[in-house]
């Protein structure tokens, strides 16, 4: 019972994060399902996609009312990410992609997301910067091609490890899609929801799902989103983003430690144990 309560408090934290800083919530869902609710990683990834996709879709509503959803850009970028998410889910179901490997990849993505959050918040505390100062503009003649290629990459990661990819989607929409930040946030939620649907279809029939936990997590996260949106009037989102970034850094380190066994598989000593000719191969 205590585990159930703790898991749902963290689920509410997913929504609060989305409401306060516009992202980061999806990276809380997977470790909560795996380490608190004790769900097998592959099933947890599929369940994360449903939870994150539903909460993101709910989050689109206020942005849609304010006119901050660019459907044309969402279609271009979203088509690529949906294709990538489906492919990522199919890759995740291959025999050599273990649950430990998925969690290791997830931890690496958390490290990247936390680093970006800390970097952006550090720049934001100095002054109110232009978006080009936060995201480096690439030199490209056909930016829409970069948009599509990045969409495929983000989609594959979504399907493979269940991250929403907002930390990569928003800068891509601003710099490559050339749309304002407010539109990028609203549009990214549409894309994340579409990715989640596509990735989940890729997992359908391959893993077992606990629909009771999915439903209760969606309710808790939705309540958290409303609470987060209310608290955003009183809390400095930029400072919170910095602290949240350090929190993600700690969680990523913990996940890496928990899955250190898979890193040992690639160590020279372990490889030599499995293959007596390892040293000879190295010399060649």
XYZ file of C-alpha atoms in Angstrom:
284
model
C 0.000 0.000 0.000
C 2.842 2.397 0.873
C 4.504 1.616 -2.461
C 1.242 2.327 -4.287
C 0.850 5.689 -2.528
C 4.482 6.667 -3.190
C 4.170 5.713 -6.849
C 1.100 7.902 -7.303
C 2.666 10.828 -5.464
C 5.501 10.608 -7.999
C 2.914 10.308 -10.784
C 1.402 13.589 -9.592
C 4.952 14.973 -9.717
C 5.022 14.137 -13.441
C 2.054 16.443 -13.975
C 3.370 19.141 -11.633
C 6.616 19.227 -13.612
C 4.721 19.604 -16.883
C 2.568 22.368 -15.421
C 5.465 24.277 -13.832
C 8.269 24.050 -16.387
C 6.542 22.640 -19.470
C 8.508 19.396 -19.577
C 10.616 16.870 -17.745
C 7.666 14.858 -16.480
C 8.080 11.969 -18.883
C 11.524 11.124 -17.518
C 9.967 10.513 -14.090
C 7.382 8.025 -15.318
C 9.646 5.154 -16.361
C 11.851 4.960 -13.220
C 8.724 5.285 -11.058
C 7.064 2.339 -12.797
C 10.222 0.207 -12.761
C 11.727 0.926 -9.334
C 8.661 1.858 -7.274
C 5.829 -0.106 -8.868
C 8.243 -2.964 -9.762
C 7.102 -3.363 -13.361
C 9.337 -5.081 -15.925
C 11.162 -2.425 -18.040
C 9.702 -3.322 -21.453
C 6.143 -3.220 -20.099
C 6.978 -0.027 -18.188
C 8.156 1.698 -21.385
C 4.879 0.857 -23.143
C 2.870 2.035 -20.122
C 4.934 5.237 -19.962
C 3.997 5.985 -23.565
C 0.283 5.754 -22.727
C 0.633 7.900 -19.585
C 2.842 10.579 -21.147
C 0.818 10.656 -24.364
C -2.494 11.115 -22.539
C -1.178 13.787 -20.165
C 0.463 15.642 -23.075
C -2.812 15.559 -24.998
C -4.611 17.052 -22.001
C -1.894 19.701 -21.823
C -2.545 20.678 -25.448
C -6.025 22.031 -24.615
C -5.007 25.415 -23.098
C -2.350 25.907 -25.802
C -4.925 25.183 -28.507
C -7.319 27.734 -27.029
C -4.521 30.332 -27.045
C -3.633 29.575 -30.673
C -0.209 28.196 -29.777
C -0.361 25.017 -31.861
C 1.190 25.042 -35.348
C -0.488 22.149 -37.127
C 1.636 22.389 -40.301
C 4.905 22.056 -38.373
C 3.372 19.394 -36.127
C 2.480 17.372 -39.227
C 5.956 17.654 -40.815
C 7.912 16.930 -37.650
C 5.294 14.627 -36.140
C 5.138 12.350 -39.202
C 8.868 11.687 -38.894
C 8.743 11.178 -35.124
C 5.770 8.809 -35.360
C 7.623 6.687 -37.902
C 10.689 6.729 -35.661
C 8.654 5.874 -32.529
C 7.100 2.832 -34.219
C 10.533 1.708 -35.421
C 12.011 2.286 -31.947
C 9.303 0.129 -30.359
C 9.987 -2.673 -32.832
C 13.732 -2.409 -32.143
C 13.003 -2.632 -28.400
C 11.225 -5.949 -28.958
C 14.292 -7.558 -30.553
C 15.774 -10.371 -28.405
C 19.135 -8.663 -27.760
C 17.485 -5.465 -26.409
C 17.164 -6.373 -22.740
C 15.336 -4.438 -20.059
C 18.674 -3.503 -18.469
C 19.940 -2.116 -21.767
C 16.772 -0.031 -22.151
C 17.235 1.403 -18.665
C 20.892 2.171 -19.428
C 19.925 4.064 -22.588
C 17.212 5.828 -20.625
C 19.741 6.948 -17.996
C 21.972 8.370 -20.742
C 19.014 10.342 -22.111
C 18.297 11.616 -18.591
C 21.885 12.837 -18.304
C 21.471 14.729 -21.581
C 18.111 16.201 -20.541
C 19.419 17.281 -17.126
C 22.473 18.900 -18.705
C 20.313 20.902 -21.117
C 17.989 22.009 -18.301
C 20.872 23.188 -16.115
C 22.526 24.977 -19.051
C 19.374 26.813 -20.095
C 18.500 27.846 -16.551
C 22.052 29.169 -16.026
C 21.784 31.358 -19.126
C 18.317 32.522 -18.176
C 19.424 33.809 -14.760
C 21.832 36.315 -16.302
C 19.268 38.091 -18.460
C 16.257 37.405 -20.608
C 18.107 36.001 -23.630
C 17.030 35.727 -27.201
C 16.212 32.150 -28.123
C 19.242 32.047 -30.425
C 21.478 32.494 -27.369
C 20.050 29.371 -25.739
C 19.881 27.168 -28.817
C 22.712 27.392 -31.329
C 21.337 27.956 -34.806
C 22.735 25.449 -37.314
C 24.077 26.443 -40.712
C 21.709 24.683 -43.072
C 20.252 25.446 -46.467
C 17.312 23.095 -46.086
C 16.371 23.208 -42.399
C 13.217 21.199 -42.954
C 15.393 18.203 -43.870
C 17.199 18.564 -40.542
C 13.780 18.833 -38.876
C 12.663 15.535 -40.421
C 15.949 13.752 -39.654
C 15.928 14.920 -36.029
C 12.285 13.874 -35.820
C 13.223 10.332 -36.820
C 15.951 10.244 -34.167
C 13.710 11.599 -31.419
C 10.966 9.173 -32.416
C 13.278 6.159 -32.241
C 14.337 7.171 -28.717
C 10.687 7.626 -27.740
C 9.775 4.132 -28.872
C 12.935 2.572 -27.465
C 13.031 4.060 -23.947
C 9.715 5.919 -23.530
C 11.029 9.492 -23.217
C 8.756 12.183 -24.624
C 11.696 13.994 -26.194
C 10.444 17.497 -25.373
C 13.980 18.619 -24.505
C 14.962 17.877 -28.133
C 11.658 18.670 -29.861
C 11.268 22.252 -28.602
C 14.673 23.564 -29.778
C 14.195 21.773 -33.110
C 10.842 23.493 -33.626
C 12.221 26.911 -32.657
C 15.451 26.795 -34.652
C 14.664 24.482 -37.551
C 10.897 24.999 -37.709
C 11.289 28.759 -37.214
C 8.274 29.155 -34.910
C 7.964 31.195 -31.667
C 8.715 29.543 -28.315
C 5.067 29.585 -27.148
C 4.004 27.815 -30.328
C 6.888 25.374 -29.984
C 5.740 24.330 -26.494
C 2.126 23.801 -27.571
C 3.136 22.059 -30.802
C 5.617 19.807 -28.987
C 2.818 18.453 -26.792
C 0.866 17.435 -29.915
C 3.965 15.720 -31.298
C 4.718 13.942 -28.005
C 1.135 12.628 -27.877
C 1.370 11.414 -31.493
C 4.740 9.753 -30.777
C 3.266 7.980 -27.777
C 0.413 6.540 -29.855
C 2.765 5.334 -32.583
C 5.262 3.845 -30.129
C 2.506 2.126 -28.169
C 1.168 0.519 -31.365
C 4.662 -0.890 -31.873
C 4.523 -2.523 -28.418
C 0.939 -3.740 -28.730
C 0.718 -7.499 -28.295
C 4.395 -7.794 -27.332
C 4.227 -6.865 -23.628
C 1.812 -7.191 -20.721
C 0.118 -4.020 -19.484
C -1.432 -3.129 -16.140
C -4.341 -0.900 -17.194
C -5.335 -0.152 -13.599
C -1.962 1.450 -12.897
C -2.033 3.250 -16.264
C -5.448 4.758 -15.488
C -4.581 5.763 -11.917
C -1.242 7.284 -13.010
C -3.003 9.313 -15.723
C -5.485 10.665 -13.153
C -2.708 11.510 -10.667
C -0.558 13.162 -13.350
C -3.534 15.141 -14.701
C -4.303 16.478 -11.215
C -0.607 17.329 -10.900
C -0.689 19.241 -14.192
C -3.548 21.448 -12.973
C -1.735 22.011 -9.661
C 1.511 22.791 -11.475
C -0.184 25.308 -13.748
C -1.622 27.046 -10.654
C 1.709 27.047 -8.799
C 3.509 28.463 -11.842
C 2.026 31.865 -10.921
C 4.037 31.881 -7.691
C 7.150 29.815 -8.480
C 10.108 30.901 -10.618
C 10.057 28.260 -13.337
C 13.625 29.002 -14.466
C 15.097 28.393 -11.008
C 12.954 25.300 -10.618
C 14.206 23.995 -13.957
C 17.770 24.207 -12.637
C 16.940 22.266 -9.452
C 14.907 19.744 -11.425
C 17.892 19.285 -13.749
C 20.121 18.389 -10.785
C 17.413 16.035 -9.507
C 17.346 14.240 -12.873
C 21.142 14.049 -12.770
C 20.934 12.201 -9.443
C 18.222 9.823 -10.688
C 20.252 9.091 -13.835
C 23.314 8.270 -11.711
C 21.206 5.910 -9.577
C 19.837 4.116 -12.660
C 23.344 3.770 -14.103
C 24.481 2.240 -10.798
C 21.499 -0.138 -10.727
C 22.304 -1.324 -14.263
C 26.102 -1.330 -13.963
C 26.126 -5.072 -14.718
C 25.467 -4.423 -18.396
C 28.465 -2.060 -18.529
C 30.607 -4.838 -17.085
C 29.570 -7.047 -20.002
C 31.545 -4.753 -22.311
C 34.608 -4.520 -20.073
C 37.864 -6.051 -21.423
C 38.069 -8.472 -18.467
C 34.541 -9.798 -18.975
C 35.084 -10.048 -22.735
C 38.304 -12.022 -22.142
C 36.450 -14.372 -19.779
C 33.854 -15.097 -22.440
C 36.354 -15.323 -25.303
C 39.813 -16.843 -24.630
C 41.089 -15.404 -27.928
C 40.108 -11.832 -26.930
C 43.689 -10.600 -26.405
C 44.765 -12.139 -29.693
C 41.891 -10.406 -31.466
C 42.963 -7.080 -29.940
C 46.501 -7.541 -31.289
C 45.100 -8.135 -34.760
